[in-house]
mmCIF file of C-alpha atoms in Angstrom:
data_model
loop_
_atom_site.group_PDB
_atom_site.id
_atom_site.type_symbol
_atom_site.label_atom_id
_atom_site.label_comp_id
_atom_site.label_asym_id
_atom_site.label_seq_id
_atom_site.Cartn_x
_atom_site.Cartn_y
_atom_site.Cartn_z
ATOM 1 C CA UNK A 1 0.000 0.000 0.000
ATOM 2 C CA UNK A 2 2.744 2.471 0.955
ATOM 3 C CA UNK A 3 4.728 1.931 -2.212
ATOM 4 C CA UNK A 4 1.671 2.455 -4.395
ATOM 5 C CA UNK A 5 0.630 5.475 -2.325
ATOM 6 C CA UNK A 6 4.015 6.997 -3.153
ATOM 7 C CA UNK A 7 3.477 6.241 -6.844
ATOM 8 C CA UNK A 8 0.006 7.794 -6.753
ATOM 9 C CA UNK A 9 1.223 10.855 -4.836
ATOM 10 C CA UNK A 10 4.178 11.541 -7.085
ATOM 11 C CA UNK A 11 2.492 10.881 -10.435
ATOM 12 C CA UNK A 12 -0.794 12.406 -9.299
ATOM 13 C CA UNK A 13 0.855 15.624 -8.172
ATOM 14 C CA UNK A 14 2.754 15.951 -11.434
ATOM 15 C CA UNK A 15 -0.428 15.496 -13.465
ATOM 16 C CA UNK A 16 -2.414 17.804 -11.154
ATOM 17 C CA UNK A 17 0.240 20.512 -11.400
ATOM 18 C CA UNK A 18 0.133 20.271 -15.178
ATOM 19 C CA UNK A 19 -3.630 20.814 -15.073
ATOM 20 C CA UNK A 20 -3.345 23.688 -12.587
ATOM 21 C CA UNK A 21 -0.739 25.421 -14.766
ATOM 22 C CA UNK A 22 -3.017 25.215 -17.803
ATOM 23 C CA UNK A 23 -6.078 26.389 -15.859
ATOM 24 C CA UNK A 24 -4.211 29.238 -14.145
ATOM 25 C CA UNK A 25 -2.849 30.431 -17.490
ATOM 26 C CA UNK A 26 -6.318 30.595 -19.042
ATOM 27 C CA UNK A 27 -7.805 32.343 -16.015
ATOM 28 C CA UNK A 28 -4.931 34.818 -15.811
ATOM 29 C CA UNK A 29 -5.186 35.710 -19.504
ATOM 30 C CA UNK A 30 -8.973 36.057 -19.453
ATOM 31 C CA UNK A 31 -9.729 33.044 -21.670
ATOM 32 C CA UNK A 32 -12.009 31.036 -19.440
ATOM 33 C CA UNK A 33 -14.005 29.941 -22.490
ATOM 34 C CA UNK A 34 -11.147 27.546 -23.280
ATOM 35 C CA UNK A 35 -11.442 25.783 -19.912
ATOM 36 C CA UNK A 36 -14.044 23.183 -21.013
ATOM 37 C CA UNK A 37 -11.710 22.101 -23.824
ATOM 38 C CA UNK A 38 -8.843 21.651 -21.385
ATOM 39 C CA UNK A 39 -11.040 19.633 -19.029
ATOM 40 C CA UNK A 40 -12.216 17.514 -21.957
ATOM 41 C CA UNK A 41 -8.592 16.765 -22.812
ATOM 42 C CA UNK A 42 -7.895 15.861 -19.189
ATOM 43 C CA UNK A 43 -10.907 13.543 -19.190
ATOM 44 C CA UNK A 44 -9.685 11.826 -22.361
ATOM 45 C CA UNK A 45 -6.245 11.310 -20.814
ATOM 46 C CA UNK A 46 -7.745 9.788 -17.654
ATOM 47 C CA UNK A 47 -10.028 7.502 -19.671
ATOM 48 C CA UNK A 48 -7.135 6.278 -21.815
ATOM 49 C CA UNK A 49 -4.988 5.614 -18.731
ATOM 50 C CA UNK A 50 -7.755 3.600 -17.062
ATOM 51 C CA UNK A 51 -8.352 1.748 -20.316
ATOM 52 C CA UNK A 52 -4.678 0.790 -20.589
ATOM 53 C CA UNK A 53 -4.693 -0.544 -17.023
ATOM 54 C CA UNK A 54 -7.831 -2.617 -17.655
ATOM 55 C CA UNK A 55 -6.485 -3.903 -20.970
ATOM 56 C CA UNK A 56 -3.243 -5.039 -19.348
ATOM 57 C CA UNK A 57 -5.131 -6.772 -16.544
ATOM 58 C CA UNK A 58 -7.609 -8.548 -18.817
ATOM 59 C CA UNK A 59 -4.993 -9.591 -21.358
ATOM 60 C CA UNK A 60 -2.810 -11.100 -18.657
ATOM 61 C CA UNK A 61 -5.671 -13.198 -17.287
ATOM 62 C CA UNK A 62 -6.138 -14.865 -20.671
ATOM 63 C CA UNK A 63 -2.508 -16.029 -20.919
ATOM 64 C CA UNK A 64 -0.757 -19.197 -19.802
ATOM 65 C CA UNK A 65 1.402 -19.075 -16.669
ATOM 66 C CA UNK A 66 4.648 -18.741 -18.628
ATOM 67 C CA UNK A 67 3.161 -16.058 -20.852
ATOM 68 C CA UNK A 68 1.819 -14.186 -17.811
ATOM 69 C CA UNK A 69 5.260 -14.212 -16.226
ATOM 70 C CA UNK A 70 6.871 -13.066 -19.460
ATOM 71 C CA UNK A 71 4.347 -10.223 -19.864
ATOM 72 C CA UNK A 72 4.568 -9.193 -16.218
ATOM 73 C CA UNK A 73 8.364 -9.229 -16.252
ATOM 74 C CA UNK A 74 8.577 -7.247 -19.474
ATOM 75 C CA UNK A 75 6.083 -4.635 -18.277
ATOM 76 C CA UNK A 76 7.933 -4.330 -14.967
ATOM 77 C CA UNK A 77 11.135 -3.483 -16.804
ATOM 78 C CA UNK A 78 9.298 -1.037 -19.074
ATOM 79 C CA UNK A 79 7.690 0.584 -16.014
ATOM 80 C CA UNK A 80 11.087 1.013 -14.382
ATOM 81 C CA UNK A 81 12.330 2.667 -17.568
ATOM 82 C CA UNK A 82 9.357 5.054 -17.476
ATOM 83 C CA UNK A 83 9.810 6.052 -13.852
ATOM 84 C CA UNK A 84 13.589 6.459 -14.245
ATOM 85 C CA UNK A 85 13.096 8.759 -17.215
ATOM 86 C CA UNK A 86 10.362 10.632 -15.353
ATOM 87 C CA UNK A 87 12.379 11.490 -12.242
ATOM 88 C CA UNK A 88 15.308 12.795 -14.302
ATOM 89 C CA UNK A 89 13.009 14.652 -16.704
ATOM 90 C CA UNK A 90 11.222 16.409 -13.866
ATOM 91 C CA UNK A 91 14.503 17.455 -12.286
ATOM 92 C CA UNK A 92 15.685 18.863 -15.616
ATOM 93 C CA UNK A 93 12.545 20.770 -16.681
ATOM 94 C CA UNK A 94 11.005 21.521 -13.284
ATOM 95 C CA UNK A 95 11.919 25.206 -13.453
ATOM 96 C CA UNK A 96 10.701 25.735 -17.012
ATOM 97 C CA UNK A 97 7.728 23.389 -17.285
ATOM 98 C CA UNK A 98 5.205 26.175 -16.656
ATOM 99 C CA UNK A 99 6.600 28.309 -19.478
ATOM 100 C CA UNK A 100 6.684 25.316 -21.842
ATOM 101 C CA UNK A 101 3.090 24.334 -21.069
ATOM 102 C CA UNK A 102 1.819 27.889 -21.385
ATOM 103 C CA UNK A 103 3.630 28.328 -24.688
ATOM 104 C CA UNK A 104 2.190 25.078 -25.997
ATOM 105 C CA UNK A 105 -1.319 26.038 -24.922
ATOM 106 C CA UNK A 106 -0.974 29.469 -26.555
ATOM 107 C CA UNK A 107 -0.095 27.820 -29.858
ATOM 108 C CA UNK A 108 -2.929 25.294 -29.479
ATOM 109 C CA UNK A 109 -5.498 28.069 -28.921
ATOM 110 C CA UNK A 110 -4.327 29.762 -32.092
ATOM 111 C CA UNK A 111 -4.805 26.492 -34.023
ATOM 112 C CA UNK A 112 -8.339 25.813 -32.802
ATOM 113 C CA UNK A 113 -10.527 23.924 -30.339
ATOM 114 C CA UNK A 114 -9.371 20.430 -31.314
ATOM 115 C CA UNK A 115 -5.743 21.416 -30.803
ATOM 116 C CA UNK A 116 -6.506 22.621 -27.273
ATOM 117 C CA UNK A 117 -8.169 19.300 -26.386
ATOM 118 C CA UNK A 118 -5.297 17.307 -27.888
ATOM 119 C CA UNK A 119 -2.659 19.443 -26.192
ATOM 120 C CA UNK A 120 -4.257 19.010 -22.761
ATOM 121 C CA UNK A 121 -4.770 15.281 -23.349
ATOM 122 C CA UNK A 122 -1.134 14.773 -24.318
ATOM 123 C CA UNK A 123 0.201 16.890 -21.443
ATOM 124 C CA UNK A 124 -1.716 14.881 -18.847
ATOM 125 C CA UNK A 125 -1.737 11.617 -20.779
ATOM 126 C CA UNK A 126 2.028 11.174 -20.554
ATOM 127 C CA UNK A 127 1.784 11.065 -16.782
ATOM 128 C CA UNK A 128 -1.297 8.865 -16.997
ATOM 129 C CA UNK A 129 0.290 6.218 -19.203
ATOM 130 C CA UNK A 130 3.418 6.116 -17.045
ATOM 131 C CA UNK A 131 1.207 5.707 -13.998
ATOM 132 C CA UNK A 132 -0.876 2.953 -15.619
ATOM 133 C CA UNK A 133 2.128 0.795 -16.532
ATOM 134 C CA UNK A 134 3.989 1.446 -13.284
ATOM 135 C CA UNK A 135 0.899 0.791 -11.176
ATOM 136 C CA UNK A 136 0.168 -2.445 -13.047
ATOM 137 C CA UNK A 137 3.731 -3.635 -12.466
ATOM 138 C CA UNK A 138 3.600 -2.660 -8.786
ATOM 139 C CA UNK A 139 0.314 -4.537 -8.289
ATOM 140 C CA UNK A 140 1.767 -7.654 -9.881
ATOM 141 C CA UNK A 141 4.810 -7.402 -7.618
ATOM 142 C CA UNK A 142 2.616 -7.024 -4.532
ATOM 143 C CA UNK A 143 0.743 -10.203 -5.389
ATOM 144 C CA UNK A 144 -2.717 -8.881 -4.506
ATOM 145 C CA UNK A 145 -5.034 -6.093 -5.588
ATOM 146 C CA UNK A 146 -6.906 -4.369 -2.765
ATOM 147 C CA UNK A 147 -3.941 -2.988 -0.789
ATOM 148 C CA UNK A 148 -2.078 -1.488 -3.757
ATOM 149 C CA UNK A 149 -5.294 -0.047 -5.192
ATOM 150 C CA UNK A 150 -6.238 1.600 -1.886
ATOM 151 C CA UNK A 151 -2.738 3.034 -1.486
ATOM 152 C CA UNK A 152 -2.650 4.259 -5.066
ATOM 153 C CA UNK A 153 -6.040 5.967 -4.833
ATOM 154 C CA UNK A 154 -5.083 7.523 -1.484
ATOM 155 C CA UNK A 155 -1.913 8.930 -3.025
ATOM 156 C CA UNK A 156 -3.872 10.324 -5.978
ATOM 157 C CA UNK A 157 -6.413 11.931 -3.635
ATOM 158 C CA UNK A 158 -3.710 13.602 -1.542
ATOM 159 C CA UNK A 159 -1.989 14.806 -4.722
ATOM 160 C CA UNK A 160 -5.172 16.405 -6.073
ATOM 161 C CA UNK A 161 -5.849 18.154 -2.746
ATOM 162 C CA UNK A 162 -2.260 19.439 -2.554
ATOM 163 C CA UNK A 163 -2.363 20.712 -6.128
ATOM 164 C CA UNK A 164 -5.649 22.523 -5.474
ATOM 165 C CA UNK A 165 -4.302 24.136 -2.298
ATOM 166 C CA UNK A 166 -1.159 25.202 -4.133
ATOM 167 C CA UNK A 167 -3.287 26.645 -6.930
ATOM 168 C CA UNK A 168 -5.388 28.597 -4.418
ATOM 169 C CA UNK A 169 -2.273 29.819 -2.624
ATOM 170 C CA UNK A 170 -3.261 28.121 0.638
ATOM 171 C CA UNK A 171 -0.140 25.936 0.718
ATOM 172 C CA UNK A 172 3.454 26.789 -0.111
ATOM 173 C CA UNK A 173 5.297 23.628 -1.088
ATOM 174 C CA UNK A 174 8.942 23.495 -2.102
ATOM 175 C CA UNK A 175 8.378 21.407 -5.200
ATOM 176 C CA UNK A 176 12.099 21.053 -5.866
ATOM 177 C CA UNK A 177 12.680 19.348 -2.527
ATOM 178 C CA UNK A 178 9.453 17.373 -2.828
ATOM 179 C CA UNK A 179 10.387 15.878 -6.183
ATOM 180 C CA UNK A 180 13.947 15.224 -4.992
ATOM 181 C CA UNK A 181 12.818 13.303 -1.896
ATOM 182 C CA UNK A 182 10.111 11.359 -3.714
ATOM 183 C CA UNK A 183 12.548 10.728 -6.553
ATOM 184 C CA UNK A 184 14.999 9.045 -4.184
ATOM 185 C CA UNK A 185 12.231 6.930 -2.658
ATOM 186 C CA UNK A 186 10.908 5.980 -6.086
ATOM 187 C CA UNK A 187 14.365 4.789 -7.110
ATOM 188 C CA UNK A 188 14.203 2.151 -4.363
ATOM 189 C CA UNK A 189 10.611 1.263 -5.276
ATOM 190 C CA UNK A 190 11.633 0.947 -8.929
ATOM 191 C CA UNK A 191 14.628 -1.199 -8.011
ATOM 192 C CA UNK A 192 12.297 -3.642 -6.270
ATOM 193 C CA UNK A 193 9.980 -3.760 -9.277
ATOM 194 C CA UNK A 194 12.965 -4.299 -11.570
ATOM 195 C CA UNK A 195 14.127 -7.231 -9.439
ATOM 196 C CA UNK A 196 10.598 -8.633 -9.476
ATOM 197 C CA UNK A 197 10.495 -8.289 -13.262
ATOM 198 C CA UNK A 198 13.735 -10.231 -13.531
ATOM 199 C CA UNK A 199 12.265 -12.938 -11.281
ATOM 200 C CA UNK A 200 9.186 -13.139 -13.535
ATOM 201 C CA UNK A 201 11.389 -13.596 -16.583
ATOM 202 C CA UNK A 202 13.296 -16.302 -14.725
ATOM 203 C CA UNK A 203 10.046 -18.110 -13.953
ATOM 204 C CA UNK A 204 9.063 -17.799 -17.613
ATOM 205 C CA UNK A 205 12.320 -19.494 -18.573
ATOM 206 C CA UNK A 206 13.606 -16.453 -20.455
ATOM 207 C CA UNK A 207 16.393 -15.681 -17.977
ATOM 208 C CA UNK A 208 18.495 -18.305 -16.154
ATOM 209 C CA UNK A 209 19.267 -18.724 -12.447
ATOM 210 C CA UNK A 210 15.812 -19.234 -10.936
ATOM 211 C CA UNK A 211 17.156 -21.701 -8.366
ATOM 212 C CA UNK A 212 20.470 -19.930 -7.735
ATOM 213 C CA UNK A 213 19.857 -17.903 -4.575
ATOM 214 C CA UNK A 214 21.954 -15.004 -3.379
ATOM 215 C CA UNK A 215 20.442 -15.369 0.093
ATOM 216 C CA UNK A 216 17.516 -16.911 1.936
ATOM 217 C CA UNK A 217 16.406 -15.051 5.077
ATOM 218 C CA UNK A 218 12.932 -16.591 5.289
ATOM 219 C CA UNK A 219 13.542 -17.614 8.895
ATOM 220 C CA UNK A 220 14.554 -14.108 9.997
ATOM 221 C CA UNK A 221 12.109 -12.216 7.755
ATOM 222 C CA UNK A 222 8.986 -14.375 7.244
ATOM 223 C CA UNK A 223 7.025 -13.276 4.200
ATOM 224 C CA UNK A 224 3.768 -13.252 6.210
ATOM 225 C CA UNK A 225 5.151 -11.148 9.084
ATOM 226 C CA UNK A 226 4.222 -7.480 9.371
ATOM 227 C CA UNK A 227 7.772 -6.349 8.633
ATOM 228 C CA UNK A 228 8.100 -8.845 5.796
ATOM 229 C CA UNK A 229 4.857 -7.526 4.324
ATOM 230 C CA UNK A 230 6.039 -3.931 4.775
ATOM 231 C CA UNK A 231 9.352 -4.588 3.038
ATOM 232 C CA UNK A 232 7.561 -6.458 0.268
ATOM 233 C CA UNK A 233 4.952 -3.753 -0.254
ATOM 234 C CA UNK A 234 7.331 -0.789 -0.273
ATOM 235 C CA UNK A 235 10.584 -2.148 -1.690
ATOM 236 C CA UNK A 236 9.426 -5.514 -3.067
ATOM 237 C CA UNK A 237 11.971 -7.238 -0.841
ATOM 238 C CA UNK A 238 11.928 -11.017 -1.194
ATOM 239 C CA UNK A 239 13.341 -13.237 1.593
ATOM 240 C CA UNK A 240 14.476 -15.614 -1.154
ATOM 241 C CA UNK A 241 16.349 -13.586 -3.719
ATOM 242 C CA UNK A 242 18.182 -15.014 -6.705
ATOM 243 C CA UNK A 243 21.673 -13.893 -7.629
ATOM 244 C CA UNK A 244 20.447 -12.167 -10.782
ATOM 245 C CA UNK A 245 17.741 -10.291 -8.858
ATOM 246 C CA UNK A 246 20.272 -9.093 -6.296
ATOM 247 C CA UNK A 247 22.745 -8.016 -8.971
ATOM 248 C CA UNK A 248 20.239 -5.951 -10.964
ATOM 249 C CA UNK A 249 18.852 -4.369 -7.753
ATOM 250 C CA UNK A 250 22.292 -3.299 -6.566
ATOM 251 C CA UNK A 251 23.398 -2.076 -9.994
ATOM 252 C CA UNK A 252 20.211 -0.092 -10.565
ATOM 253 C CA UNK A 253 20.319 1.642 -7.183
ATOM 254 C CA UNK A 254 24.058 2.304 -7.356
ATOM 255 C CA UNK A 255 23.949 3.802 -10.847
ATOM 256 C CA UNK A 256 20.617 5.645 -10.841
ATOM 257 C CA UNK A 257 20.841 6.984 -7.281
ATOM 258 C CA UNK A 258 24.383 8.250 -7.875
ATOM 259 C CA UNK A 259 23.353 10.050 -11.051
ATOM 260 C CA UNK A 260 20.221 11.477 -9.424
ATOM 261 C CA UNK A 261 21.821 12.921 -6.289
ATOM 262 C CA UNK A 262 24.877 14.205 -8.123
ATOM 263 C CA UNK A 263 24.709 17.965 -8.424
ATOM 264 C CA UNK A 264 24.816 19.340 -11.973
ATOM 265 C CA UNK A 265 28.134 20.858 -12.903
ATOM 266 C CA UNK A 266 28.186 24.583 -12.387
ATOM 267 C CA UNK A 267 29.123 26.744 -15.312
ATOM 268 C CA UNK A 268 32.467 28.482 -15.043
ATOM 269 C CA UNK A 269 32.336 32.076 -13.912
ATOM 270 C CA UNK A 270 32.491 34.510 -16.859
ATOM 271 C CA UNK A 271 35.478 36.759 -17.324
ATOM 272 C CA UNK A 272 35.381 40.169 -15.703
ATOM 273 C CA UNK A 273 33.299 42.653 -17.587
ATOM 274 C CA UNK A 274 31.230 40.102 -19.465
ATOM 275 C CA UNK A 275 27.456 40.004 -19.183
ATOM 276 C CA UNK A 276 25.838 37.255 -17.125
ATOM 277 C CA UNK A 277 22.311 35.983 -17.260
ATOM 278 C CA UNK A 278 20.478 36.581 -14.005
ATOM 279 C CA UNK A 279 19.040 33.078 -13.835
ATOM 280 C CA UNK A 280 22.457 31.485 -14.413
ATOM 281 C CA UNK A 281 23.988 33.641 -11.699
ATOM 282 C CA UNK A 282 21.247 32.691 -9.241
ATOM 283 C CA UNK A 283 21.705 29.032 -10.090
#
């Protein structure tokens, strides 16, 4: 539940902030008549995201065990790729995303009503599709449906409330720190899903080493204990972990976490007398 709540909170807040930026821009520029088109685009994006989740679930149920494991493992790896790209993308464009969205919406308005709907659908739909695949993979890793779904919906609900309060000016949230902290946590969640995906592919016979264990701590960390369940739900920790699972988990965390927490290189100070951009100086 906790892991999926984090997914819902992070992805939900990103999508909600995108919507609030578009709405605030239209309100600020006196073009409220365009709001229904934006909301229609948002509705289309949500419907497509839900449809993708249902399609993945239904298609998996119709497959053989080996095919289910192959599909689940492949989607887990794809989901990890999505979330890895997302956390780095948000860190890179976080300061300019509002200007980019507003510029895109301005061009869409000039092109016509359909363009506004499509622009809003694409802006929110990217987050929605990432969420659909990542949530599906996380549910498969958790091994049951009610807990992850409750956590995911709770995270989404909190995200929507936070975005609304930010939009109304009732809450001041340091989004840079928020996305940094949640990014670090999501790296560990993604590492667990990646390891689970590898295990699925091992069970499908695509990858070797299913019976070659790196460790077995079932006696110390029973899978049905509260702490075993907590570790499983948040980090997808398995008391019986294969060597390949352990290797990919360690490599993913070591590489991605190092790149994420590493500070971007500062630009060299300009020579005396040269002009300097204010934003670069502040950075």
